[in-house]
Amino acid sequence: MRRPVLLSLLAATAAATLAFAMPSRAAEDAVVIPAPAMDAAPATGIQTAVVAGGCFWGVQGVFQHTAGVVNAVSGYAGGTKATADYQTVSGGRTGHAESVEIKYDPKKISYGKILQIYFSVVHDPTQLNRQGPDTGTQYRSAIFTTSDEQKKVAEAYIAQLDSAKVFKRPIVTKVGALEAFYPAEAYHQDYLTLHPNQPYIAYNDLPKVENLKKLFADNYIEKPTLVSASKATN
């Protein structure tokens, strides 16, 4: 199932929205997992993490409610600039994955903690080229690393989780170097906050934020850190 391309631009009727967006089941249950045995070394200055795990609305929404995240932007990674637009990416042949660029303060949250949240509440890392109701390589599970250290931490954590068998199936998340990140169209930004009653969001993504609050209470913030607010202060 693919979300309507102009869903957020048009005030679609409830019936139309349901026909396109409602899946046969709700968001995956969160999984309690151990923290990574290996984490990135302490650092100063704002750091960047880029992850993909299905529809970027929910991924962005979770990290916007995560303490220490100073900005989380929905976008595309894995393909070229020429094909980094929603309609083209939705065809599933661009190499892009719907991704989120996370800018974070390493003094408040570590790279390892971001990955723990990502694997635990953001998505199901055992689903290949799909996530919940959405199918296609653009919805794949992927970590785009910005340094050799991030690559080592991510690969070690996947091996740790697989070894511990915390999931019923092997993790299929791909780890690879980030070539470039392209922000998505403005109407995709802050989507979860702006459209909490949209059926897709209510059914698939708001439960992820609730799981963050339950499982990572120390890392949860009630007021989301929005892209719109970040632009207003720059």
CSV table of C-alpha atoms in Angstrom, one decimal:
chain,number,residue,atom,x,y,z
A,1,MET,CA,0.0,0.0,0.0
A,2,ARG,CA,1.3,3.5,-0.8
A,3,ARG,CA,0.2,6.7,0.8
A,4,PRO,CA,-1.6,9.2,-1.5
A,5,VAL,CA,1.0,11.5,-3.0
A,6,LEU,CA,-1.0,14.6,-2.2
A,7,LEU,CA,-2.6,13.4,1.0
A,8,SER,CA,-1.3,16.2,3.1
A,9,LEU,CA,-2.0,18.9,0.5
A,10,LEU,CA,-5.6,18.1,0.0
A,11,ALA,CA,-8.3,18.1,2.6
A,12,ALA,CA,-9.3,14.6,1.6
A,13,THR,CA,-12.6,13.2,2.9
A,14,ALA,CA,-12.4,10.7,5.7
A,15,ALA,CA,-13.7,8.0,3.3
A,16,ALA,CA,-11.0,8.6,0.8
A,17,THR,CA,-8.3,8.8,3.4
A,18,LEU,CA,-9.4,5.5,4.9
A,19,ALA,CA,-9.5,3.8,1.5
A,20,PHE,CA,-5.9,4.7,0.8
A,21,ALA,CA,-4.3,4.8,4.2
A,22,MET,CA,-5.9,2.4,6.6
A,23,PRO,CA,-3.9,-0.9,7.0
A,24,SER,CA,-5.1,-4.2,8.1
A,25,ARG,CA,-3.3,-3.9,11.4
A,26,ALA,CA,-2.0,-1.2,13.7
A,27,ALA,CA,1.6,-0.3,14.2
A,28,GLU,CA,4.0,-3.0,15.4
A,29,ASP,CA,4.3,-3.4,19.1
A,30,ALA,CA,7.4,-2.0,20.7
A,31,VAL,CA,10.1,-4.5,21.7
A,32,VAL,CA,12.1,-4.1,24.9
A,33,ILE,CA,15.7,-4.4,23.9
A,34,PRO,CA,19.1,-3.9,25.7
A,35,ALA,CA,21.1,-0.8,25.2
A,36,PRO,CA,24.1,-1.2,22.9
A,37,ALA,CA,27.2,-2.7,24.4
A,38,MET,CA,29.3,-0.3,22.2
A,39,ASP,CA,28.5,3.3,21.8
A,40,ALA,CA,30.0,6.3,20.2
A,41,ALA,CA,32.7,8.2,22.1
A,42,PRO,CA,31.7,11.4,23.9
A,43,ALA,CA,31.7,14.3,21.5
A,44,THR,CA,31.1,18.0,21.5
A,45,GLY,CA,29.0,20.0,19.1
A,46,ILE,CA,25.8,18.9,17.3
A,47,GLN,CA,26.0,15.5,15.7
A,48,THR,CA,24.0,14.0,12.8
A,49,ALA,CA,22.3,10.6,12.5
A,50,VAL,CA,20.3,9.4,9.5
A,51,VAL,CA,17.9,6.5,9.7
A,52,ALA,CA,15.1,5.0,7.6
A,53,GLY,CA,12.3,2.8,8.9
A,54,GLY,CA,9.1,3.1,6.9
A,55,CYS,CA,7.0,6.2,6.4
A,56,PHE,CA,9.1,9.2,7.6
A,57,TRP,CA,6.1,10.8,9.3
A,58,GLY,CA,6.3,8.4,12.2
A,59,VAL,CA,10.1,8.3,12.4
A,60,GLN,CA,10.3,12.0,12.5
A,61,GLY,CA,7.5,12.2,15.0
A,62,VAL,CA,9.2,9.9,17.5
A,63,PHE,CA,12.5,11.7,17.4
A,64,GLN,CA,10.8,15.1,17.7
A,65,HIS,CA,9.6,13.9,21.1
A,66,THR,CA,13.1,12.7,22.0
A,67,ALA,CA,15.2,14.8,24.5
A,68,GLY,CA,18.5,15.9,23.1
A,69,VAL,CA,17.3,16.0,19.5
A,70,VAL,CA,17.6,19.6,18.3
A,71,ASN,CA,16.0,18.9,14.8
A,72,ALA,CA,14.6,16.0,12.9
A,73,VAL,CA,13.9,16.5,9.2
A,74,SER,CA,12.0,14.1,6.9
A,75,GLY,CA,13.7,13.5,3.6
A,76,TYR,CA,15.3,11.1,1.2
A,77,ALA,CA,18.6,9.2,1.2
A,78,GLY,CA,20.1,6.5,-1.0
A,79,GLY,CA,19.5,8.0,-4.4
A,80,THR,CA,20.3,11.1,-6.4
A,81,LYS,CA,19.3,14.7,-6.1
A,82,ALA,CA,17.4,14.5,-9.4
A,83,THR,CA,15.0,11.9,-8.0
A,84,ALA,CA,14.6,13.2,-4.5
A,85,ASP,CA,11.0,14.2,-4.7
A,86,TYR,CA,8.0,12.4,-3.1
A,87,GLN,CA,6.2,11.4,-6.3
A,88,THR,CA,9.3,9.9,-7.9
A,89,VAL,CA,10.5,8.2,-4.7
A,90,SER,CA,7.1,6.6,-4.3
A,91,GLY,CA,7.7,4.6,-7.4
A,92,GLY,CA,10.2,2.5,-5.6
A,93,ARG,CA,12.9,2.6,-8.3
A,94,THR,CA,15.1,5.6,-7.2
A,95,GLY,CA,17.3,3.9,-4.6
A,96,HIS,CA,16.0,6.4,-2.1
A,97,ALA,CA,14.5,5.5,1.3
A,98,GLU,CA,12.2,7.7,3.2
A,99,SER,CA,14.6,8.9,5.9
A,100,VAL,CA,15.0,11.2,8.8
A,101,GLU,CA,18.0,13.4,9.5
A,102,ILE,CA,18.5,13.7,13.2
A,103,LYS,CA,20.6,16.5,14.6
A,104,TYR,CA,21.3,15.8,18.3
A,105,ASP,CA,23.3,17.0,21.2
A,106,PRO,CA,25.7,14.2,22.3
A,107,LYS,CA,25.8,15.6,25.8
A,108,LYS,CA,22.1,14.9,26.2
A,109,ILE,CA,21.7,11.7,24.1
A,110,SER,CA,24.1,9.3,22.6
A,111,TYR,CA,24.2,7.8,19.1
A,112,GLY,CA,23.7,4.4,20.7
A,113,LYS,CA,20.5,5.6,22.5
A,114,ILE,CA,19.2,6.9,19.2
A,115,LEU,CA,19.7,3.5,17.7
A,116,GLN,CA,18.0,1.8,20.7
A,117,ILE,CA,14.9,3.9,20.2
A,118,TYR,CA,15.0,3.3,16.5
A,119,PHE,CA,15.1,-0.5,16.8
A,120,SER,CA,12.7,-0.6,19.8
A,121,VAL,CA,9.8,1.8,19.1
A,122,VAL,CA,10.3,3.4,15.7
A,123,HIS,CA,9.9,0.4,13.4
A,124,ASP,CA,10.2,-3.4,13.0
A,125,PRO,CA,13.7,-4.0,11.8
A,126,THR,CA,12.9,-7.5,10.6
A,127,GLN,CA,10.5,-6.4,7.8
A,128,LEU,CA,12.2,-6.4,4.4
A,129,ASN,CA,11.4,-3.6,2.1
A,130,ARG,CA,8.2,-2.8,3.9
A,131,GLN,CA,6.9,-1.4,7.1
A,132,GLY,CA,3.4,-2.1,8.3
A,133,PRO,CA,1.0,-1.2,5.5
A,134,ASP,CA,3.7,0.4,3.2
A,135,THR,CA,5.7,-1.8,0.8
A,136,GLY,CA,8.6,-1.0,-1.5
A,137,THR,CA,12.3,-0.4,-1.1
A,138,GLN,CA,11.6,3.2,-0.3
A,139,TYR,CA,10.2,1.9,3.1
A,140,ARG,CA,13.2,-0.2,3.9
A,141,SER,CA,15.0,-0.4,7.2
A,142,ALA,CA,18.4,1.4,6.8
A,143,ILE,CA,21.0,3.3,8.8
A,144,PHE,CA,23.0,5.8,6.8
A,145,THR,CA,26.2,6.4,8.7
A,146,THR,CA,28.2,9.7,8.7
A,147,SER,CA,31.5,8.2,10.1
A,148,ASP,CA,33.4,5.0,10.5
A,149,GLU,CA,32.5,5.1,14.2
A,150,GLN,CA,28.8,5.2,13.5
A,151,LYS,CA,29.2,2.2,11.2
A,152,LYS,CA,31.0,0.2,13.8
A,153,VAL,CA,28.4,1.0,16.5
A,154,ALA,CA,25.4,0.2,14.2
A,155,GLU,CA,26.9,-3.1,13.0
A,156,ALA,CA,27.9,-4.2,16.5
A,157,TYR,CA,24.5,-3.4,17.8
A,158,ILE,CA,22.7,-5.3,15.1
A,159,ALA,CA,25.0,-8.3,15.8
A,160,GLN,CA,24.3,-7.9,19.5
A,161,LEU,CA,20.5,-7.9,19.1
A,162,ASP,CA,20.5,-10.8,16.7
A,163,SER,CA,22.7,-12.8,19.1
A,164,ALA,CA,20.3,-12.0,22.0
A,165,LYS,CA,17.3,-13.0,19.8
A,166,VAL,CA,15.2,-10.2,21.0
A,167,PHE,CA,13.3,-10.3,17.8
A,168,LYS,CA,11.5,-13.3,16.4
A,169,ARG,CA,13.2,-13.0,13.0
A,170,PRO,CA,16.7,-11.7,12.0
A,171,ILE,CA,17.2,-8.0,11.6
A,172,VAL,CA,17.3,-6.9,7.9
A,173,THR,CA,18.5,-3.4,8.5
A,174,LYS,CA,21.1,-2.3,6.0
A,175,VAL,CA,24.1,-0.2,7.2
A,176,GLY,CA,25.8,2.0,4.7
A,177,ALA,CA,27.6,5.3,4.4
A,178,LEU,CA,25.5,8.4,3.8
A,179,GLU,CA,26.1,9.9,0.4
A,180,ALA,CA,23.7,12.7,0.7
A,181,PHE,CA,20.4,13.6,2.5
A,182,TYR,CA,17.7,15.6,0.7
A,183,PRO,CA,15.0,17.2,2.8
A,184,ALA,CA,11.4,16.3,1.8
A,185,GLU,CA,8.8,18.7,0.7
A,186,ALA,CA,7.5,21.2,3.2
A,187,TYR,CA,4.1,19.5,3.6
A,188,HIS,CA,5.8,16.4,4.9
A,189,GLN,CA,7.5,18.2,7.8
A,190,ASP,CA,6.0,18.0,11.3
A,191,TYR,CA,3.2,15.9,9.7
A,192,LEU,CA,2.5,13.8,12.9
A,193,THR,CA,2.0,17.0,15.0
A,194,LEU,CA,0.0,18.8,12.4
A,195,HIS,CA,-2.3,15.9,11.6
A,196,PRO,CA,-2.8,13.8,14.7
A,197,ASN,CA,-6.4,12.8,13.6
A,198,GLN,CA,-5.4,11.7,10.2
A,199,PRO,CA,-6.2,8.0,10.2
A,200,TYR,CA,-2.8,6.8,9.0
A,201,ILE,CA,-1.1,8.8,11.7
A,202,ALA,CA,-3.6,7.8,14.5
A,203,TYR,CA,-3.4,4.1,13.6
A,204,ASN,CA,0.3,3.7,12.7
A,205,ASP,CA,2.4,6.5,14.2
A,206,LEU,CA,0.9,7.9,17.4
A,207,PRO,CA,1.3,4.5,19.1
A,208,LYS,CA,5.0,4.8,18.4
A,209,VAL,CA,5.2,8.1,20.3
A,210,GLU,CA,3.2,6.5,23.2
A,211,ASN,CA,5.7,3.6,23.2
A,212,LEU,CA,8.6,6.1,23.4
A,213,LYS,CA,6.9,7.7,26.4
A,214,LYS,CA,6.4,4.3,28.1
A,215,LEU,CA,9.7,2.6,27.4
A,216,PHE,CA,12.0,5.6,27.3
A,217,ALA,CA,10.5,7.9,29.8
A,218,ASP,CA,13.8,9.6,30.6
A,219,ASN,CA,14.3,10.4,27.0
A,220,TYR,CA,10.7,11.6,26.3
A,221,ILE,CA,9.7,15.2,26.0
A,222,GLU,CA,6.0,16.2,25.7
A,223,LYS,CA,6.5,19.2,23.5
A,224,PRO,CA,7.9,18.2,20.1
A,225,THR,CA,10.9,19.9,18.6
A,226,LEU,CA,9.4,21.0,15.3
A,227,VAL,CA,11.1,21.8,12.0
A,228,SER,CA,8.9,24.9,11.7
A,229,ALA,CA,10.1,26.2,15.0
A,230,SER,CA,13.7,25.6,14.1
A,231,LYS,CA,13.3,27.6,10.9
A,232,ALA,CA,11.6,30.4,12.8
A,233,THR,CA,14.6,30.8,15.1
A,234,ASN,CA,17.3,30.7,12.4
